[in-house]
């Protein structure tokens, strides 16, 4: 009976969230001196959503309705459910969080990440504008702690503090400031929608019995949703919170792998169904913004000297292509953009992990100090090469398939626009290969002691990247199997 | 059997490139590499026999579906028809020779198994390109060889020049790969499929010239056509076996192969681009003093011939493939023999410093191979190069098109210059003794190995075999060519002989400087596009992210 409740399609999502929350709570009762047991158990807990999301995948019928496994709580007027795009992001999220937790070295840090996972899974599974807003903002608090005080949470110091240097605080303020500014526009829109429909439930808002909003209203209210999602994606004028160098590795992995995708899923799930006219009318503007965003970020990446910033800026370029593909509203748009999000969600975290590993050895991420690592760290170099190729969408990697599909869906709308993107992708190759050349080729510099600090990746570090690599190769070679 | 050629090369890559290579050591990786590439050679001969002689075109579904989303369906299929069988045979011959050769040439290298694994991976991707059934499968190989050429050119990664030219090669190639990707999407959109068979069902009169130009530009960088040729000479920084593999049968012919496959999309711009490339490559080759660069530019020039031929209708397409295969074997032979010369002179590549080397110094076999392949390059009658090149020149005369006449003239000029620089190469290195080094008295190191002879003799045998294959092609067109036009190339060759002997002592420095700097293409790009892009990057970074969009700008960090 109880088991049925856990696994029945129409309760399982809620059961997932509640069980996970309960397990996180239980973890608090582990005595603080028993640190290793805490780590092992928390890792085990982190695997629970992964298994559950795979079960959801098993339940999901690809040829069925858009939203499945719907769980409705009448008293709260709130619904949970998954669609195909959401499901793939849920699996991605729950696969990435165990990696982040393995990177954490304090109890506070592990608990922060477990809470973050709960909140983000909640925001992916809830089909309610207000619920999405609440859970999404809740993640911001935890992120603020994570970025502002990384050494408390991870147990390692990521930025060398000098007097008067508040770079971690600065990064934390920025991410809050940008997201809050978007949310300021988002919240009134939720209220107005509630005033119109009497509910913020997505299933009620998009129900075909309800009249659509008038065109004028859509054109005004759409901006509210667009603003918050544009910050999350991020598009160009509001992107500066992303290329942070201060965040710990786990934070960057989380941001690149999961949080950016909330913007994409938000557009697919909320913006397009609720404001269809707005989406169509806004397309020329969005197309220009995405092109500007793409060119701007790739050009800026060319001039970066910080390894982490290079990886972070390249995410902006990828996500702008995702946005463009979604807004093109063609046959392939949802599939291609979701695939791109998943592909980027695997490749970019792996690159951040590699940068983090290097930083732990050399305590620097600046390119001028890093040369000739290829001869001392062959495994690192080959992994870096493979992931760089994946990042610049080399065939046999999922980014390539995603890019081709995105370009196909763009081609359907405007062939010359696709042409511009095809040519500009060379810039991605330029910074990717250039970085590889700088870091791996040449002679080893004497900045850090070769005998002690530069050693190749350990088994633990390889095993952190390996799951991502397996995912990358699987999705690149045989995504349909 | 049909998959064995792919499988053996991939196995060679895995064995040599992974941790297994550490256990089997250098000797083990030599044996594994050579054996597996020999397997691929034998298999490709069998494939060639089955497909060409047995007329048995083969279609294999390897791994089922790759992508299938809505109307966009791609399968992992391979397809062997006459073109791909020819290409695979050519590839396997050159690849086997290069594998044998590189175990000797690179035997002192600490990462020999890595090198062999790169070579195998490169050949693997090339076979993928050739045997793919659809455009996207072809694109996998197309990008793959680009990446492998990056790895191989930058193999001596401690040298700044090597890693710079590797970067240059990959960047130039990526530009045109993007254009090719766009044309692939175009083809999918307007024909509904990416398989060659279905694409080629199109009406050839009903094709937008936009797609033809995009396709041409997409293939131009791989096939070093004018404008995109800049990466070729610099890629000579890689080890010599790499130059033989990349610039002979493989990477540079990939573009021509794609143009041949999609020959209905060719338009007459191809004639113009090809003939300009032919003459340009020849002139550049004449003014280079680096042994390998001369040969590299001769490749550029010969690819121009192939490109012209692609534009000459259906017969021209066949002539193009025929020239591609003959060119592959003699060009690989040239590079490998040049490698022997370079090794035996102690790593000197500058021809001005050779002077009066004799065959006894750089092994007689190597010298004779260089000579024979050089003669084939010039297209002296009854060599393999003669048949294929002569066919293209005659075809360009016969073909009815206003551009074709210009192309014919330019190709004749290029043939003349080709002859001149090839003879100049021999005169400068072997005949005149003016360097004062007198390498013959103190030979540095004469490479001796049975594998070297195997490599060279495989290529020479292939050249002989190509005479048999090449001579039976397209003899019908000679009917339309007047005897004067027919004999003109041979006369030009003799004229080239005579010119070369005097060209060595030429002292017109302004001409030499202008041509030796390759008409300033590299400088033009470096000063316009590259500078502009880097400058835009600076503007977006300083004015945008650190200026206009910055929220709290109290402290500027990087």
Coordinates of C-alpha atoms in Angstrom, one line a residue, chain B residues 74-506:
Chain B
X74 CA 20.4 9.9 -40.0
X75 CA 21.7 6.3 -39.9
X76 CA 25.2 4.9 -39.3
X77 CA 25.5 3.5 -42.8
X78 CA 28.4 2.7 -45.0
X79 CA 28.2 2.5 -48.8
X80 CA 30.9 1.3 -51.1
X81 CA 30.5 2.2 -54.8
X82 CA 33.2 2.7 -57.4
X83 CA 34.3 6.1 -56.2
X84 CA 34.7 5.1 -52.6
X85 CA 36.4 1.8 -53.5
X86 CA 39.0 3.8 -55.5
X87 CA 39.5 6.2 -52.7
X88 CA 39.8 3.6 -50.0
X89 CA 42.4 1.7 -52.0
X90 CA 44.4 4.9 -52.6
X91 CA 44.1 5.7 -48.9
X92 CA 45.1 2.3 -47.6
X93 CA 48.2 2.2 -49.9
X94 CA 49.4 5.6 -48.7
X95 CA 48.5 4.9 -45.1
X96 CA 50.3 1.6 -45.1
X97 CA 53.4 3.1 -46.6
X98 CA 53.3 6.0 -44.1
X99 CA 52.9 3.6 -41.2
X100 CA 55.9 1.6 -42.3
X101 CA 57.9 4.7 -43.0
X102 CA 57.1 6.5 -39.7
X103 CA 58.4 3.7 -37.6
X104 CA 61.8 4.3 -39.1
X105 CA 61.6 8.1 -39.4
X106 CA 60.2 8.6 -35.9
X107 CA 62.1 5.8 -34.2
X108 CA 63.9 8.1 -31.8
X109 CA 60.7 9.8 -30.7
X110 CA 59.7 9.2 -27.1
X111 CA 56.0 9.0 -27.9
X112 CA 56.1 6.8 -31.0
X113 CA 53.0 4.9 -30.1
X114 CA 51.1 8.1 -29.7
X115 CA 52.2 9.1 -33.2
X116 CA 51.2 5.8 -34.7
X117 CA 47.8 6.1 -33.0
X118 CA 47.3 9.5 -34.4
X119 CA 48.2 8.3 -37.9
X120 CA 45.7 5.4 -37.5
X121 CA 43.0 7.7 -36.2
X122 CA 43.5 10.0 -39.1
X123 CA 43.2 7.2 -41.6
X124 CA 40.2 5.9 -39.8
X125 CA 38.4 9.2 -40.1
X126 CA 39.3 9.4 -43.7
X127 CA 37.8 6.0 -44.4
X128 CA 34.7 7.1 -42.5
X129 CA 34.5 10.2 -44.7
X130 CA 34.9 8.1 -47.9
X131 CA 32.6 5.2 -47.0
X132 CA 29.8 7.2 -45.4
X133 CA 26.5 6.9 -47.0
X134 CA 25.1 10.3 -46.0
X135 CA 26.4 13.8 -45.8
X136 CA 26.4 13.9 -42.0
X137 CA 28.4 10.7 -41.7
X138 CA 30.8 12.3 -44.3
X139 CA 31.0 15.4 -42.1
X140 CA 32.1 13.3 -39.1
X141 CA 35.1 12.2 -41.2
X142 CA 35.5 15.7 -42.6
X143 CA 35.9 17.3 -39.1
X144 CA 37.7 14.3 -37.8
X145 CA 40.6 14.5 -40.2
X146 CA 40.7 18.2 -39.5
X147 CA 41.2 17.5 -35.8
X148 CA 43.7 14.7 -36.4
X149 CA 45.7 17.0 -38.7
X150 CA 45.8 19.5 -35.9
X151 CA 47.2 16.9 -33.6
X152 CA 49.7 15.7 -36.2
X153 CA 50.9 19.0 -37.4
X154 CA 51.3 20.1 -33.8
X155 CA 52.9 16.8 -32.9
X156 CA 56.2 18.4 -31.9
X157 CA 54.2 20.5 -29.5
X158 CA 57.3 22.1 -27.9
X159 CA 58.0 24.0 -31.0
X160 CA 56.1 27.3 -31.1
X161 CA 56.0 27.2 -34.9
X162 CA 54.4 23.8 -34.9
X163 CA 51.7 24.7 -32.5
X164 CA 51.0 27.9 -34.3
X165 CA 50.6 26.3 -37.7
X166 CA 48.5 23.6 -36.2
X167 CA 46.2 26.3 -34.9
X168 CA 46.2 28.0 -38.2
X169 CA 45.3 24.8 -40.0
X170 CA 42.4 24.0 -37.8
X171 CA 41.0 27.6 -37.8
X172 CA 41.1 27.9 -41.6
X173 CA 39.5 24.5 -41.9
X174 CA 36.8 25.3 -39.4
X175 CA 35.7 28.3 -41.4
X176 CA 34.9 26.3 -44.4
X177 CA 33.6 23.4 -42.3
X178 CA 30.9 25.8 -41.1
X179 CA 30.0 26.6 -44.7
X180 CA 29.9 23.0 -45.5
X181 CA 27.6 22.4 -42.6
X182 CA 25.3 25.1 -43.8
X183 CA 25.2 23.5 -47.2
X184 CA 24.4 20.1 -45.7
X185 CA 21.5 21.7 -43.9
X186 CA 20.4 23.4 -47.1
X187 CA 20.5 20.1 -48.9
X188 CA 18.4 18.4 -46.2
X189 CA 15.9 21.2 -46.2
X190 CA 15.4 21.2 -50.0
X191 CA 15.8 17.6 -50.8
X192 CA 14.5 16.0 -47.6
X193 CA 17.4 13.6 -47.3
X194 CA 21.1 13.6 -46.7
X195 CA 21.9 10.3 -48.5
X196 CA 23.9 10.8 -51.6
X197 CA 21.6 8.6 -53.7
X198 CA 18.5 10.6 -52.9
X199 CA 20.3 14.0 -53.1
X200 CA 21.6 13.1 -56.6
X201 CA 18.0 12.4 -57.8
X202 CA 17.6 16.2 -58.1
X203 CA 17.2 17.8 -61.4
X204 CA 20.6 19.3 -62.2
X205 CA 19.1 22.2 -64.0
X206 CA 17.1 23.3 -61.0
X207 CA 19.9 24.1 -58.6
X208 CA 20.4 27.4 -57.0
X209 CA 23.9 28.8 -57.6
X210 CA 23.9 29.8 -53.9
X211 CA 24.3 26.2 -52.8
X212 CA 26.9 25.5 -55.4
X213 CA 29.0 28.4 -54.1
X214 CA 28.5 27.4 -50.5
X215 CA 29.5 23.9 -51.3
X216 CA 32.6 25.1 -53.2
X217 CA 33.6 27.3 -50.3
X218 CA 32.9 24.5 -47.9
X219 CA 35.3 22.2 -49.7
X220 CA 37.9 24.9 -50.5
X221 CA 39.8 24.9 -47.2
X222 CA 40.3 21.2 -47.1
X223 CA 41.4 21.1 -50.7
X224 CA 43.6 24.2 -50.3
X225 CA 41.9 26.3 -53.0
X226 CA 42.9 29.9 -53.4
X227 CA 41.9 32.2 -50.5
X228 CA 41.9 29.2 -48.1
X229 CA 45.3 27.9 -49.1
X230 CA 47.3 29.7 -46.4
X231 CA 47.4 26.8 -43.9
X232 CA 49.1 24.4 -46.3
X233 CA 52.7 25.7 -46.3
X234 CA 52.8 26.2 -42.6
X235 CA 51.6 22.7 -42.0
X236 CA 55.0 21.5 -43.1
X237 CA 56.1 22.1 -39.6
X238 CA 54.8 18.6 -38.8
X239 CA 56.9 15.5 -39.1
X240 CA 57.5 14.4 -42.7
X241 CA 55.3 11.2 -42.6
X242 CA 52.5 13.5 -41.6
X243 CA 53.0 15.7 -44.6
X244 CA 53.0 12.6 -46.8
X245 CA 49.8 11.4 -45.3
X246 CA 47.9 14.7 -45.1
X247 CA 49.0 16.2 -48.3
X248 CA 49.1 13.3 -50.5
X249 CA 46.1 11.0 -50.6
X250 CA 44.0 12.1 -47.7
X251 CA 43.1 15.4 -46.1
X252 CA 43.5 17.7 -49.0
X253 CA 41.6 15.4 -51.3
X254 CA 38.6 15.3 -49.0
X255 CA 37.2 18.5 -50.5
X256 CA 37.6 17.2 -54.1
X257 CA 36.0 13.9 -53.0
X258 CA 32.9 15.8 -51.7
X259 CA 32.7 17.9 -54.9
X260 CA 33.0 14.7 -57.0
X261 CA 30.2 13.1 -54.9
X262 CA 27.9 16.0 -55.4
X263 CA 29.0 16.8 -58.9
X264 CA 25.6 18.0 -60.0
X265 CA 25.9 21.0 -57.7
X266 CA 29.1 22.2 -59.3
X267 CA 29.0 25.4 -61.2
X268 CA 31.5 27.1 -63.4
X269 CA 33.1 29.0 -60.6
X270 CA 34.9 25.8 -59.8
X271 CA 36.8 26.2 -63.1
X272 CA 38.0 29.7 -62.2
X273 CA 39.0 28.8 -58.6
X274 CA 40.7 25.6 -59.7
X275 CA 42.7 27.1 -62.5
X276 CA 43.8 30.0 -60.3
X277 CA 44.8 27.7 -57.6
X278 CA 46.8 25.6 -60.1
X279 CA 48.8 28.5 -61.4
X280 CA 49.2 30.1 -57.9
X281 CA 50.4 26.9 -56.3
X282 CA 52.9 26.4 -59.1
X283 CA 54.3 29.9 -58.9
X284 CA 54.6 29.7 -55.1
X285 CA 56.4 26.4 -55.4
X286 CA 58.9 27.8 -57.8
X287 CA 60.0 30.4 -55.3
X288 CA 60.2 28.3 -52.2
X289 CA 63.5 27.1 -50.9
X290 CA 62.3 24.6 -48.4
X291 CA 62.2 21.1 -49.8
X292 CA 59.0 20.2 -48.2
X293 CA 57.3 23.5 -49.0
X294 CA 58.0 23.1 -52.6
X295 CA 56.3 19.7 -52.6
X296 CA 53.5 21.1 -50.5
X297 CA 52.8 23.9 -53.1
X298 CA 52.9 21.3 -55.9
X299 CA 50.1 19.6 -54.0
X300 CA 48.2 22.9 -54.0
X301 CA 48.7 23.2 -57.7
X302 CA 47.7 19.6 -58.5
X303 CA 44.5 20.1 -56.4
X304 CA 43.8 23.0 -58.7
X305 CA 43.8 20.6 -61.6
X306 CA 41.4 18.3 -59.8
X307 CA 39.1 21.2 -59.0
X308 CA 39.1 22.3 -62.6
X309 CA 38.3 18.8 -63.7
X310 CA 35.4 18.6 -61.3
X311 CA 33.9 21.5 -63.2
X312 CA 34.3 19.8 -66.6
X313 CA 31.1 17.8 -66.7
X314 CA 30.7 14.1 -66.0
X315 CA 33.8 12.9 -67.8
X316 CA 35.8 15.6 -65.9
X317 CA 34.6 14.2 -62.6
X318 CA 36.0 10.8 -63.5
X319 CA 39.2 12.4 -64.6
X320 CA 39.4 14.2 -61.3
X321 CA 39.2 11.0 -59.3
X322 CA 41.7 9.4 -61.6
X323 CA 44.2 12.3 -61.1
X324 CA 43.4 12.1 -57.4
X325 CA 44.5 8.5 -57.1
X326 CA 47.6 8.8 -59.3
X327 CA 48.6 12.0 -57.5
X328 CA 48.2 10.3 -54.2
X329 CA 50.8 7.7 -54.8
X330 CA 53.5 9.8 -56.4
X331 CA 53.0 12.7 -54.0
X332 CA 53.3 10.4 -51.0
X333 CA 56.4 8.9 -52.7
X334 CA 57.9 12.4 -53.1
X335 CA 57.3 13.3 -49.5
X336 CA 58.7 10.1 -48.2
X337 CA 61.8 10.3 -50.4
X338 CA 62.2 13.9 -49.4
X339 CA 62.1 12.7 -45.8
X340 CA 65.0 10.3 -46.6
X341 CA 66.9 13.2 -48.0
X342 CA 66.2 15.4 -44.9
X343 CA 67.2 12.6 -42.5
X344 CA 70.4 11.9 -44.4
X345 CA 71.4 15.5 -44.4
X346 CA 70.8 15.8 -40.7
X347 CA 67.5 17.6 -40.7
X348 CA 68.3 20.4 -43.1
X349 CA 65.3 21.3 -45.2
X350 CA 66.7 24.3 -47.0
X351 CA 67.5 23.4 -50.6
X352 CA 70.2 26.1 -50.8
X353 CA 72.2 24.2 -48.3
X354 CA 72.1 20.8 -50.0
X355 CA 74.1 21.1 -53.2
X356 CA 75.6 18.1 -54.9
X357 CA 74.1 15.4 -52.8
X358 CA 74.5 12.1 -54.6
X359 CA 72.4 9.0 -54.6
X360 CA 75.0 7.2 -52.6
X361 CA 74.6 9.7 -49.8
X362 CA 70.8 9.6 -49.3
X363 CA 70.3 6.0 -50.4
X364 CA 70.0 5.2 -54.0
X365 CA 66.5 3.9 -53.6
X366 CA 65.3 7.1 -52.0
X367 CA 66.9 9.2 -54.7
X368 CA 65.4 7.1 -57.5
X369 CA 62.0 7.3 -55.9
X370 CA 62.3 11.0 -55.7
X371 CA 63.3 11.1 -59.3
X372 CA 60.5 8.8 -60.5
X373 CA 57.8 10.5 -58.5
X374 CA 59.1 13.9 -59.7
X375 CA 58.8 12.8 -63.3
X376 CA 55.3 11.6 -62.6
X377 CA 54.5 15.0 -61.0
X378 CA 55.7 16.7 -64.1
X379 CA 53.6 14.4 -66.3
X380 CA 56.3 13.1 -68.5
X381 CA 54.7 10.8 -71.1
X382 CA 54.0 7.2 -70.0
X383 CA 54.1 8.0 -66.3
X384 CA 51.0 7.7 -64.2
X385 CA 50.8 11.5 -63.7
X386 CA 50.9 12.0 -67.5
X387 CA 47.7 10.0 -68.1
X388 CA 45.6 11.7 -65.5
X389 CA 46.9 15.2 -66.0
X390 CA 47.0 15.1 -69.7
X391 CA 43.4 14.0 -69.7
X392 CA 42.4 17.0 -67.6
X393 CA 44.3 19.5 -69.8
X394 CA 42.7 18.0 -73.0
X395 CA 39.3 18.0 -71.4
X396 CA 39.5 21.6 -70.5
X397 CA 40.3 22.3 -74.2
X398 CA 37.4 20.2 -75.4
X399 CA 34.8 21.3 -72.9
X400 CA 32.5 23.9 -74.3
X401 CA 32.4 26.8 -71.9
X402 CA 33.9 30.3 -72.0
X403 CA 35.8 29.7 -68.7
X404 CA 37.2 26.4 -69.9
X405 CA 39.5 28.2 -72.5
X406 CA 41.0 30.3 -69.8
X407 CA 41.3 27.3 -67.5
X408 CA 43.1 25.5 -70.3
X409 CA 45.6 28.3 -70.7
X410 CA 46.3 28.5 -67.0
X411 CA 46.6 24.8 -66.6
X412 CA 49.2 24.7 -69.4
X413 CA 51.1 27.5 -67.7
X414 CA 50.9 25.6 -64.5
X415 CA 52.2 22.5 -66.1
X416 CA 55.2 24.5 -67.4
X417 CA 55.9 25.9 -64.0
X418 CA 55.4 22.6 -62.3
X419 CA 58.1 21.2 -64.5
X420 CA 60.4 24.1 -63.8
X421 CA 60.3 23.9 -60.1
X422 CA 60.6 20.1 -60.0
X423 CA 63.7 20.2 -62.1
X424 CA 64.9 23.2 -60.1
X425 CA 64.5 21.1 -57.0
X426 CA 66.8 18.4 -58.5
X427 CA 69.3 20.9 -59.9
X428 CA 69.5 22.7 -56.6
X429 CA 69.8 19.7 -54.4
X430 CA 71.7 17.2 -56.5
X431 CA 73.4 18.7 -59.5
X432 CA 75.0 22.0 -58.5
X433 CA 77.6 21.9 -55.7
X434 CA 77.6 25.4 -54.3
X435 CA 76.7 25.0 -50.6
X436 CA 80.2 24.3 -49.5
X437 CA 78.9 21.9 -46.9
X438 CA 79.9 18.9 -48.9
X439 CA 77.5 16.5 -47.2
X440 CA 79.0 13.6 -49.1
X441 CA 82.2 13.6 -47.2
X442 CA 80.6 13.5 -43.8
X443 CA 77.2 11.8 -44.2
X444 CA 75.1 12.5 -41.2
X445 CA 72.9 9.5 -41.0
X446 CA 71.7 7.4 -43.8
X447 CA 68.4 5.8 -42.8
X448 CA 68.6 2.1 -43.4
X449 CA 65.7 -0.1 -42.8
X450 CA 63.8 -2.7 -44.7
X451 CA 60.6 -0.9 -43.8
X452 CA 61.7 2.2 -45.6
X453 CA 62.2 0.1 -48.8
X454 CA 58.8 -1.5 -48.2
X455 CA 57.1 1.9 -47.9
X456 CA 58.8 3.3 -51.0
X457 CA 58.3 0.2 -53.1
X458 CA 54.6 -0.1 -52.2
X459 CA 54.2 3.5 -53.5
X460 CA 56.2 2.8 -56.7
X461 CA 54.2 -0.3 -57.3
X462 CA 51.1 1.7 -56.9
X463 CA 52.4 4.2 -59.5
X464 CA 52.9 1.4 -61.9
X465 CA 49.5 0.0 -61.2
X466 CA 48.0 3.4 -61.8
X467 CA 49.5 3.5 -65.3
X468 CA 47.4 0.4 -66.1
X469 CA 44.3 1.9 -64.5
X470 CA 44.8 5.4 -65.7
X471 CA 45.6 4.6 -69.3
X472 CA 42.4 2.9 -70.0
X473 CA 40.3 5.9 -69.0
X474 CA 38.6 8.3 -71.3
X475 CA 40.6 7.7 -74.5
X476 CA 37.7 8.7 -76.6
X477 CA 38.1 12.4 -76.2
X478 CA 41.5 12.5 -78.0
X479 CA 39.6 12.5 -81.2
X480 CA 38.6 16.1 -80.7
X481 CA 42.1 17.4 -79.8
X482 CA 44.3 18.8 -82.6
X483 CA 47.8 17.4 -82.6
X484 CA 49.3 20.7 -81.8
X485 CA 47.3 21.1 -78.6
X486 CA 47.9 17.5 -77.8
X487 CA 51.7 17.8 -77.9
X488 CA 51.7 21.3 -76.3
X489 CA 52.1 20.0 -72.7
X490 CA 55.0 17.8 -73.6
X491 CA 56.7 20.7 -75.3
X492 CA 56.1 22.9 -72.3
X493 CA 57.7 20.2 -70.1
X494 CA 60.8 20.4 -72.2
X495 CA 60.7 24.2 -72.0
X496 CA 60.4 23.9 -68.3
X497 CA 63.5 21.7 -68.2
X498 CA 65.5 24.4 -69.9
X499 CA 64.0 27.2 -67.8
X500 CA 64.8 25.5 -64.5
X501 CA 68.5 25.2 -65.1
X502 CA 68.6 29.0 -65.5
X503 CA 66.1 29.8 -62.9
X504 CA 68.4 28.6 -60.2
X505 CA 70.7 31.5 -60.8
X506 CA 68.0 34.1 -61.1

